Amino acid sequence: MAGDGPATNTLGGLWQFAFGGVTKDAVKRATAKGVEGNLQGEGFKLGGVWVIGPGSAGVVFEHRERSWGDSVFREREGELRAAIDKIT
């Protein structure tokens, strides 16, 4: 749930970066598009997407990254769009 603090997946992310998976694929896509990074900051924290409803509705959709580069659009796009439609 929200408020649990930042999640990290250091070993899993490094493993995927070295041997394939969503992390390596994300780096390949970014490099192909000319995206450059500076490797500064906290790169081990995972993020997510939350859709918050109006008033007391609270969280109507939650997606937490399980590994670096994991995408809500590849995994749960239909659920995300349905949640957005509920609040618009």
mmCIF file of N, CA, C and O in Angstrom:
data_model
loop_
_atom_site.group_PDB
_atom_site.id
_atom_site.type_symbol
_atom_site.label_atom_id
_atom_site.label_comp_id
_atom_site.label_asym_id
_atom_site.label_seq_id
_atom_site.Cartn_x
_atom_site.Cartn_y
_atom_site.Cartn_z
ATOM 1 N N MET A 1 0.827 -1.194 0.000
ATOM 2 C CA MET A 1 0.000 0.000 0.000
ATOM 3 C C MET A 1 0.865 1.248 0.000
ATOM 4 O O MET A 1 2.028 1.208 0.358
ATOM 5 N N ALA A 2 0.273 2.363 -0.328
ATOM 6 C CA ALA A 2 0.992 3.628 -0.343
ATOM 7 C C ALA A 2 1.486 3.940 1.056
ATOM 8 O O ALA A 2 0.860 3.616 2.049
ATOM 9 N N GLY A 3 2.652 4.573 1.123
ATOM 10 C CA GLY A 3 3.207 4.957 2.404
ATOM 11 C C GLY A 3 4.149 3.918 2.993
ATOM 12 O O GLY A 3 4.659 4.098 4.079
ATOM 13 N N ASP A 4 4.386 2.830 2.286
ATOM 14 C CA ASP A 4 5.291 1.799 2.786
ATOM 15 C C ASP A 4 6.758 2.180 2.604
ATOM 16 O O ASP A 4 7.636 1.452 3.023
ATOM 17 N N GLY A 5 7.031 3.290 1.976
ATOM 18 C CA GLY A 5 8.411 3.688 1.713
ATOM 19 C C GLY A 5 8.863 3.187 0.358
ATOM 20 O O GLY A 5 8.203 2.363 -0.265
ATOM 21 N N PRO A 6 9.992 3.695 -0.114
ATOM 22 C CA PRO A 6 10.458 3.320 -1.442
ATOM 23 C C PRO A 6 10.908 1.865 -1.495
ATOM 24 O O PRO A 6 11.595 1.385 -0.599
ATOM 25 N N ALA A 7 10.484 1.191 -2.522
ATOM 26 C CA ALA A 7 10.912 -0.188 -2.731
ATOM 27 C C ALA A 7 12.164 -0.188 -3.593
ATOM 28 O O ALA A 7 12.351 0.680 -4.432
ATOM 29 N N THR A 8 13.018 -1.145 -3.367
ATOM 30 C CA THR A 8 14.197 -1.295 -4.201
ATOM 31 C C THR A 8 14.299 -2.740 -4.639
ATOM 32 O O THR A 8 13.817 -3.644 -3.972
ATOM 33 N N ASN A 9 14.910 -2.944 -5.777
ATOM 34 C CA ASN A 9 15.126 -4.284 -6.296
ATOM 35 C C ASN A 9 16.498 -4.300 -6.948
ATOM 36 O O ASN A 9 16.628 -4.445 -8.146
ATOM 37 N N THR A 10 17.519 -4.133 -6.147
ATOM 38 C CA THR A 10 18.875 -4.002 -6.660
ATOM 39 C C THR A 10 19.348 -5.260 -7.368
ATOM 40 O O THR A 10 19.743 -5.219 -8.522
ATOM 41 N N LEU A 11 19.303 -6.385 -6.698
ATOM 42 C CA LEU A 11 19.813 -7.620 -7.284
ATOM 43 C C LEU A 11 19.022 -8.023 -8.516
ATOM 44 O O LEU A 11 19.594 -8.359 -9.555
ATOM 45 N N GLY A 12 17.686 -7.978 -8.427
ATOM 46 C CA GLY A 12 16.852 -8.340 -9.571
ATOM 47 C C GLY A 12 17.094 -7.442 -10.771
ATOM 48 O O GLY A 12 17.191 -7.900 -11.907
ATOM 49 N N GLY A 13 17.230 -6.141 -10.526
ATOM 50 C CA GLY A 13 17.479 -5.210 -11.617
ATOM 51 C C GLY A 13 18.834 -5.413 -12.255
ATOM 52 O O GLY A 13 18.973 -5.376 -13.483
ATOM 53 N N LEU A 14 19.849 -5.642 -11.438
ATOM 54 C CA LEU A 14 21.195 -5.889 -11.984
ATOM 55 C C LEU A 14 21.234 -7.184 -12.773
ATOM 56 O O LEU A 14 21.860 -7.267 -13.830
ATOM 57 N N TRP A 15 20.561 -8.207 -12.278
ATOM 58 C CA TRP A 15 20.499 -9.494 -12.982
ATOM 59 C C TRP A 15 19.844 -9.314 -14.353
ATOM 60 O O TRP A 15 20.343 -9.793 -15.355
ATOM 61 N N GLN A 16 18.712 -8.604 -14.378
ATOM 62 C CA GLN A 16 18.018 -8.382 -15.654
ATOM 63 C C GLN A 16 18.854 -7.545 -16.602
ATOM 64 O O GLN A 16 18.852 -7.773 -17.807
ATOM 65 N N PHE A 17 19.550 -6.548 -16.056
ATOM 66 C CA PHE A 17 20.377 -5.705 -16.914
ATOM 67 C C PHE A 17 21.484 -6.526 -17.568
ATOM 68 O O PHE A 17 21.784 -6.379 -18.743
ATOM 69 N N ALA A 18 22.075 -7.431 -16.808
ATOM 70 C CA ALA A 18 23.183 -8.238 -17.320
ATOM 71 C C ALA A 18 22.721 -9.355 -18.256
ATOM 72 O O ALA A 18 23.385 -9.652 -19.243
ATOM 73 N N PHE A 19 21.579 -9.971 -17.938
ATOM 74 C CA PHE A 19 21.189 -11.174 -18.665
ATOM 75 C C PHE A 19 19.878 -11.073 -19.424
ATOM 76 O O PHE A 19 19.331 -12.075 -19.868
ATOM 77 N N GLY A 20 19.353 -9.880 -19.586
ATOM 78 C CA GLY A 20 18.115 -9.714 -20.348
ATOM 79 C C GLY A 20 16.949 -9.376 -19.454
ATOM 80 O O GLY A 20 17.089 -9.232 -18.250
ATOM 81 N N GLY A 21 15.800 -9.208 -20.041
ATOM 82 C CA GLY A 21 14.610 -8.843 -19.294
ATOM 83 C C GLY A 21 14.207 -7.414 -19.588
ATOM 84 O O GLY A 21 14.780 -6.749 -20.458
ATOM 85 N N VAL A 22 13.220 -6.918 -18.843
ATOM 86 C CA VAL A 22 12.670 -5.600 -19.134
ATOM 87 C C VAL A 22 13.697 -4.490 -18.944
ATOM 88 O O VAL A 22 13.678 -3.490 -19.645
ATOM 89 N N THR A 23 14.610 -4.663 -18.006
ATOM 90 C CA THR A 23 15.621 -3.630 -17.772
ATOM 91 C C THR A 23 16.526 -3.475 -18.980
ATOM 92 O O THR A 23 16.747 -2.372 -19.474
ATOM 93 N N LYS A 24 17.038 -4.582 -19.466
ATOM 94 C CA LYS A 24 17.932 -4.531 -20.630
ATOM 95 C C LYS A 24 17.184 -4.007 -21.856
ATOM 96 O O LYS A 24 17.718 -3.204 -22.626
ATOM 97 N N ASP A 25 15.933 -4.432 -22.035
ATOM 98 C CA ASP A 25 15.126 -3.949 -23.161
ATOM 99 C C ASP A 25 14.900 -2.443 -23.077
ATOM 100 O O ASP A 25 14.963 -1.739 -24.081
ATOM 101 N N ALA A 26 14.633 -1.932 -21.863
ATOM 102 C CA ALA A 26 14.409 -0.494 -21.681
ATOM 103 C C ALA A 26 15.673 0.295 -22.009
ATOM 104 O O ALA A 26 15.605 1.349 -22.652
ATOM 105 N N VAL A 27 16.819 -0.199 -21.592
ATOM 106 C CA VAL A 27 18.093 0.476 -21.895
ATOM 107 C C VAL A 27 18.331 0.480 -23.404
ATOM 108 O O VAL A 27 18.744 1.496 -23.975
ATOM 109 N N LYS A 28 18.051 -0.637 -24.076
ATOM 110 C CA LYS A 28 18.212 -0.710 -25.535
ATOM 111 C C LYS A 28 17.324 0.312 -26.250
ATOM 112 O O LYS A 28 17.763 1.001 -27.162
ATOM 113 N N ARG A 29 16.042 0.393 -25.819
ATOM 114 C CA ARG A 29 15.113 1.340 -26.448
ATOM 115 C C ARG A 29 15.576 2.778 -26.224
ATOM 116 O O ARG A 29 15.543 3.594 -27.144
ATOM 117 N N ALA A 30 15.994 3.088 -25.029
ATOM 118 C CA ALA A 30 16.445 4.450 -24.716
ATOM 119 C C ALA A 30 17.690 4.803 -25.524
ATOM 120 O O ALA A 30 17.786 5.901 -26.090
ATOM 121 N N THR A 31 18.625 3.884 -25.597
ATOM 122 C CA THR A 31 19.854 4.125 -26.355
ATOM 123 C C THR A 31 19.544 4.324 -27.838
ATOM 124 O O THR A 31 20.082 5.228 -28.480
ATOM 125 N N ALA A 32 18.635 3.511 -28.384
ATOM 126 C CA ALA A 32 18.258 3.625 -29.797
ATOM 127 C C ALA A 32 17.610 4.970 -30.098
ATOM 128 O O ALA A 32 17.749 5.495 -31.208
ATOM 129 N N LYS A 33 16.922 5.550 -29.115
ATOM 130 C CA LYS A 33 16.279 6.852 -29.302
ATOM 131 C C LYS A 33 17.199 8.011 -28.981
ATOM 132 O O LYS A 33 16.787 9.171 -29.041
ATOM 133 N N GLY A 34 18.447 7.719 -28.599
ATOM 134 C CA GLY A 34 19.398 8.786 -28.311
ATOM 135 C C GLY A 34 19.266 9.375 -26.916
ATOM 136 O O GLY A 34 19.806 10.443 -26.637
ATOM 137 N N VAL A 35 18.556 8.696 -26.019
ATOM 138 C CA VAL A 35 18.403 9.188 -24.651
ATOM 139 C C VAL A 35 19.717 8.967 -23.912
ATOM 140 O O VAL A 35 20.273 7.874 -23.930
ATOM 141 N N GLU A 36 20.213 10.024 -23.296
ATOM 142 C CA GLU A 36 21.453 9.924 -22.539
ATOM 143 C C GLU A 36 21.159 10.113 -21.059
ATOM 144 O O GLU A 36 20.255 10.851 -20.688
ATOM 145 N N GLY A 37 21.903 9.463 -20.234
ATOM 146 C CA GLY A 37 21.753 9.610 -18.795
ATOM 147 C C GLY A 37 23.079 9.998 -18.174
ATOM 148 O O GLY A 37 24.128 9.894 -18.791
ATOM 149 N N ASN A 38 23.013 10.446 -16.918
ATOM 150 C CA ASN A 38 24.246 10.847 -16.249
ATOM 151 C C ASN A 38 24.616 9.910 -15.106
ATOM 152 O O ASN A 38 25.606 10.116 -14.419
ATOM 153 N N LEU A 39 23.806 8.883 -14.875
ATOM 154 C CA LEU A 39 24.037 7.899 -13.819
ATOM 155 C C LEU A 39 24.150 8.524 -12.438
ATOM 156 O O LEU A 39 24.746 7.966 -11.535
ATOM 157 N N GLN A 40 23.583 9.702 -12.255
ATOM 158 C CA GLN A 40 23.547 10.336 -10.944
ATOM 159 C C GLN A 40 22.163 10.131 -10.346
ATOM 160 O O GLN A 40 21.181 9.992 -11.051
ATOM 161 N N GLY A 41 22.105 10.154 -9.044
ATOM 162 C CA GLY A 41 20.812 10.011 -8.370
ATOM 163 C C GLY A 41 20.615 8.604 -7.848
ATOM 164 O O GLY A 41 21.498 7.759 -7.912
ATOM 165 N N GLU A 42 19.435 8.348 -7.341
ATOM 166 C CA GLU A 42 19.108 7.054 -6.738
ATOM 167 C C GLU A 42 18.424 6.193 -7.782
ATOM 168 O O GLU A 42 17.213 6.261 -7.964
ATOM 169 N N GLY A 43 19.178 5.386 -8.471
ATOM 170 C CA GLY A 43 18.650 4.576 -9.555
ATOM 171 C C GLY A 43 18.075 3.241 -9.143
ATOM 172 O O GLY A 43 17.599 2.486 -9.975
ATOM 173 N N PHE A 44 18.144 2.918 -7.863
ATOM 174 C CA PHE A 44 17.663 1.615 -7.418
ATOM 175 C C PHE A 44 16.220 1.642 -6.924
ATOM 176 O O PHE A 44 15.650 0.611 -6.631
ATOM 177 N N LYS A 45 15.626 2.818 -6.812
ATOM 178 C CA LYS A 45 14.253 2.905 -6.314
ATOM 179 C C LYS A 45 13.268 2.591 -7.436
ATOM 180 O O LYS A 45 13.447 2.990 -8.569
ATOM 181 N N LEU A 46 12.245 1.875 -7.075
ATOM 182 C CA LEU A 46 11.201 1.540 -8.034
ATOM 183 C C LEU A 46 10.059 2.539 -7.911
ATOM 184 O O LEU A 46 9.853 3.132 -6.864
ATOM 185 N N GLY A 47 9.325 2.740 -8.987
ATOM 186 C CA GLY A 47 8.220 3.693 -8.991
ATOM 187 C C GLY A 47 6.895 3.000 -9.208
ATOM 188 O O GLY A 47 6.743 1.812 -8.949
ATOM 189 N N GLY A 48 5.954 3.755 -9.709
ATOM 190 C CA GLY A 48 4.646 3.190 -9.963
ATOM 191 C C GLY A 48 3.701 4.232 -10.523
ATOM 192 O O GLY A 48 4.083 5.370 -10.781
ATOM 193 N N VAL A 49 2.469 3.813 -10.723
ATOM 194 C CA VAL A 49 1.419 4.693 -11.238
ATOM 195 C C VAL A 49 0.195 4.528 -10.342
ATOM 196 O O VAL A 49 -0.219 3.401 -10.050
ATOM 197 N N TRP A 50 -0.347 5.656 -9.899
ATOM 198 C CA TRP A 50 -1.552 5.639 -9.087
ATOM 199 C C TRP A 50 -2.580 6.570 -9.710
ATOM 200 O O TRP A 50 -2.246 7.647 -10.183
ATOM 201 N N VAL A 51 -3.828 6.150 -9.725
ATOM 202 C CA VAL A 51 -4.933 7.006 -10.149
ATOM 203 C C VAL A 51 -5.770 7.234 -8.898
ATOM 204 O O VAL A 51 -6.236 6.277 -8.267
ATOM 205 N N ILE A 52 -5.931 8.497 -8.531
ATOM 206 C CA ILE A 52 -6.660 8.872 -7.335
ATOM 207 C C ILE A 52 -8.021 9.427 -7.746
ATOM 208 O O ILE A 52 -8.103 10.333 -8.560
ATOM 209 N N GLY A 53 -9.061 8.876 -7.173
ATOM 210 C CA GLY A 53 -10.419 9.321 -7.473
ATOM 211 C C GLY A 53 -10.766 10.595 -6.718
ATOM 212 O O GLY A 53 -10.074 10.991 -5.788
ATOM 213 N N PRO A 54 -11.847 11.229 -7.107
ATOM 214 C CA PRO A 54 -12.267 12.473 -6.453
ATOM 215 C C PRO A 54 -12.815 12.230 -5.045
ATOM 216 O O PRO A 54 -13.280 11.133 -4.729
ATOM 217 N N GLY A 55 -12.739 13.259 -4.232
ATOM 218 C CA GLY A 55 -13.330 13.194 -2.890
ATOM 219 C C GLY A 55 -12.772 12.061 -2.062
ATOM 220 O O GLY A 55 -11.570 11.879 -1.953
ATOM 221 N N SER A 56 -13.656 11.258 -1.525
ATOM 222 C CA SER A 56 -13.233 10.161 -0.656
ATOM 223 C C SER A 56 -13.056 8.840 -1.417
ATOM 224 O O SER A 56 -12.922 7.781 -0.796
ATOM 225 N N ALA A 57 -13.033 8.885 -2.750
ATOM 226 C CA ALA A 57 -12.895 7.665 -3.550
ATOM 227 C C ALA A 57 -11.561 6.970 -3.297
ATOM 228 O O ALA A 57 -11.453 5.758 -3.390
ATOM 229 N N GLY A 58 -10.535 7.751 -2.999
ATOM 230 C CA GLY A 58 -9.229 7.158 -2.722
ATOM 231 C C GLY A 58 -8.549 6.648 -3.986
ATOM 232 O O GLY A 58 -8.812 7.106 -5.095
ATOM 233 N N VAL A 59 -7.696 5.663 -3.813
ATOM 234 C CA VAL A 59 -6.932 5.089 -4.920
ATOM 235 C C VAL A 59 -7.841 4.158 -5.712
ATOM 236 O O VAL A 59 -8.382 3.199 -5.164
ATOM 237 N N VAL A 60 -8.010 4.453 -7.007
ATOM 238 C CA VAL A 60 -8.851 3.594 -7.850
ATOM 239 C C VAL A 60 -8.011 2.670 -8.727
ATOM 240 O O VAL A 60 -8.527 1.727 -9.318
ATOM 241 N N PHE A 61 -6.714 2.941 -8.806
ATOM 242 C CA PHE A 61 -5.799 2.079 -9.555
ATOM 243 C C PHE A 61 -4.406 2.238 -8.972
ATOM 244 O O PHE A 61 -3.985 3.346 -8.648
ATOM 245 N N GLU A 62 -3.701 1.131 -8.849
ATOM 246 C CA GLU A 62 -2.325 1.164 -8.347
ATOM 247 C C GLU A 62 -1.484 0.144 -9.109
ATOM 248 O O GLU A 62 -1.884 -1.006 -9.271
ATOM 249 N N HIS A 63 -0.341 0.586 -9.592
ATOM 250 C CA HIS A 63 0.627 -0.308 -10.242
ATOM 251 C C HIS A 63 2.001 0.034 -9.693
ATOM 252 O O HIS A 63 2.459 1.163 -9.828
ATOM 253 N N ARG A 64 2.654 -0.928 -9.068
ATOM 254 C CA ARG A 64 4.008 -0.726 -8.542
ATOM 255 C C ARG A 64 5.003 -1.502 -9.398
ATOM 256 O O ARG A 64 4.759 -2.676 -9.707
ATOM 257 N N GLU A 65 6.094 -0.843 -9.763
ATOM 258 C CA GLU A 65 7.144 -1.538 -10.499
ATOM 259 C C GLU A 65 7.668 -2.696 -9.677
ATOM 260 O O GLU A 65 7.877 -2.574 -8.482
ATOM 261 N N ARG A 66 7.891 -3.815 -10.346
ATOM 262 C CA ARG A 66 8.515 -4.962 -9.696
ATOM 263 C C ARG A 66 9.988 -5.044 -10.059
ATOM 264 O O ARG A 66 10.779 -5.660 -9.361
ATOM 265 N N SER A 67 10.347 -4.425 -11.193
ATOM 266 C CA SER A 67 11.751 -4.367 -11.620
ATOM 267 C C SER A 67 11.939 -3.098 -12.421
ATOM 268 O O SER A 67 10.975 -2.499 -12.895
ATOM 269 N N TRP A 68 13.170 -2.674 -12.586
ATOM 270 C CA TRP A 68 13.446 -1.441 -13.321
ATOM 271 C C TRP A 68 12.901 -1.554 -14.735
ATOM 272 O O TRP A 68 13.055 -2.573 -15.395
ATOM 273 N N GLY A 69 12.259 -0.494 -15.192
ATOM 274 C CA GLY A 69 11.788 -0.449 -16.573
ATOM 275 C C GLY A 69 10.465 -1.146 -16.825
ATOM 276 O O GLY A 69 9.969 -1.159 -17.931
ATOM 277 N N ASP A 70 9.885 -1.730 -15.808
ATOM 278 C CA ASP A 70 8.600 -2.411 -15.957
ATOM 279 C C ASP A 70 7.544 -1.355 -16.305
ATOM 280 O O ASP A 70 7.578 -0.258 -15.807
ATOM 281 N N SER A 71 6.668 -1.660 -17.247
ATOM 282 C CA SER A 71 5.754 -0.653 -17.783
ATOM 283 C C SER A 71 4.294 -1.009 -17.558
ATOM 284 O O SER A 71 3.844 -2.086 -17.943
ATOM 285 N N VAL A 72 3.575 -0.077 -16.979
ATOM 286 C CA VAL A 72 2.146 -0.266 -16.759
ATOM 287 C C VAL A 72 1.424 -0.398 -18.103
ATOM 288 O O VAL A 72 0.428 -1.110 -18.214
ATOM 289 N N PHE A 73 1.940 0.248 -19.146
ATOM 290 C CA PHE A 73 1.271 0.209 -20.444
ATOM 291 C C PHE A 73 1.394 -1.150 -21.113
ATOM 292 O O PHE A 73 0.518 -1.563 -21.847
ATOM 293 N N ARG A 74 2.465 -1.857 -20.869
ATOM 294 C CA ARG A 74 2.608 -3.199 -21.442
ATOM 295 C C ARG A 74 1.818 -4.227 -20.649
ATOM 296 O O ARG A 74 1.341 -5.209 -21.195
ATOM 297 N N GLU A 75 1.716 -4.029 -19.340
ATOM 298 C CA GLU A 75 1.148 -5.060 -18.488
ATOM 299 C C GLU A 75 -0.324 -4.871 -18.137
ATOM 300 O O GLU A 75 -1.052 -5.843 -18.020
ATOM 301 N N ARG A 76 -0.738 -3.606 -17.934
ATOM 302 C CA ARG A 76 -2.092 -3.389 -17.403
ATOM 303 C C ARG A 76 -2.771 -2.176 -18.033
ATOM 304 O O ARG A 76 -3.540 -1.481 -17.382
ATOM 305 N N GLU A 77 -2.515 -1.942 -19.292
ATOM 306 C CA GLU A 77 -3.047 -0.749 -19.947
ATOM 307 C C GLU A 77 -4.567 -0.673 -19.873
ATOM 308 O O GLU A 77 -5.136 0.390 -19.611
ATOM 309 N N GLY A 78 -5.246 -1.780 -20.098
ATOM 310 C CA GLY A 78 -6.710 -1.781 -20.063
ATOM 311 C C GLY A 78 -7.257 -1.374 -18.703
ATOM 312 O O GLY A 78 -8.189 -0.569 -18.609
ATOM 313 N N GLU A 79 -6.653 -1.903 -17.643
ATOM 314 C CA GLU A 79 -7.088 -1.547 -16.283
ATOM 315 C C GLU A 79 -6.833 -0.070 -16.000
ATOM 316 O O GLU A 79 -7.656 0.593 -15.378
ATOM 317 N N LEU A 80 -5.683 0.425 -16.447
ATOM 318 C CA LEU A 80 -5.346 1.835 -16.241
ATOM 319 C C LEU A 80 -6.344 2.745 -16.944
ATOM 320 O O LEU A 80 -6.878 3.684 -16.357
ATOM 321 N N ARG A 81 -6.630 2.444 -18.209
ATOM 322 C CA ARG A 81 -7.584 3.267 -18.961
ATOM 323 C C ARG A 81 -8.987 3.235 -18.330
ATOM 324 O O ARG A 81 -9.676 4.244 -18.274
ATOM 325 N N ALA A 82 -9.393 2.077 -17.850
ATOM 326 C CA ALA A 82 -10.702 1.955 -17.195
ATOM 327 C C ALA A 82 -10.753 2.815 -15.926
ATOM 328 O O ALA A 82 -11.761 3.469 -15.645
ATOM 329 N N ALA A 83 -9.661 2.829 -15.159
ATOM 330 C CA ALA A 83 -9.615 3.640 -13.940
ATOM 331 C C ALA A 83 -9.677 5.120 -14.277
ATOM 332 O O ALA A 83 -10.367 5.887 -13.602
ATOM 333 N N ILE A 84 -8.969 5.525 -15.321
ATOM 334 C CA ILE A 84 -8.991 6.929 -15.742
ATOM 335 C C ILE A 84 -10.392 7.312 -16.212
ATOM 336 O O ILE A 84 -10.890 8.387 -15.884
ATOM 337 N N ASP A 85 -11.024 6.418 -16.961
ATOM 338 C CA ASP A 85 -12.395 6.685 -17.431
ATOM 339 C C ASP A 85 -13.369 6.862 -16.264
ATOM 340 O O ASP A 85 -14.314 7.653 -16.356
ATOM 341 N N LYS A 86 -13.141 6.163 -15.161
ATOM 342 C CA LYS A 86 -14.014 6.281 -13.984
ATOM 343 C C LYS A 86 -13.975 7.667 -13.370
ATOM 344 O O LYS A 86 -14.962 8.121 -12.791
ATOM 345 N N ILE A 87 -12.827 8.343 -13.480
ATOM 346 C CA ILE A 87 -12.696 9.635 -12.788
ATOM 347 C C ILE A 87 -12.842 10.824 -13.715
ATOM 348 O O ILE A 87 -12.792 11.965 -13.264
ATOM 349 N N THR A 88 -12.994 10.586 -15.010
ATOM 350 C CA THR A 88 -13.130 11.718 -15.939
ATOM 351 C C THR A 88 -14.550 11.863 -16.428
ATOM 352 O O THR A 88 -15.373 11.016 -16.294
#
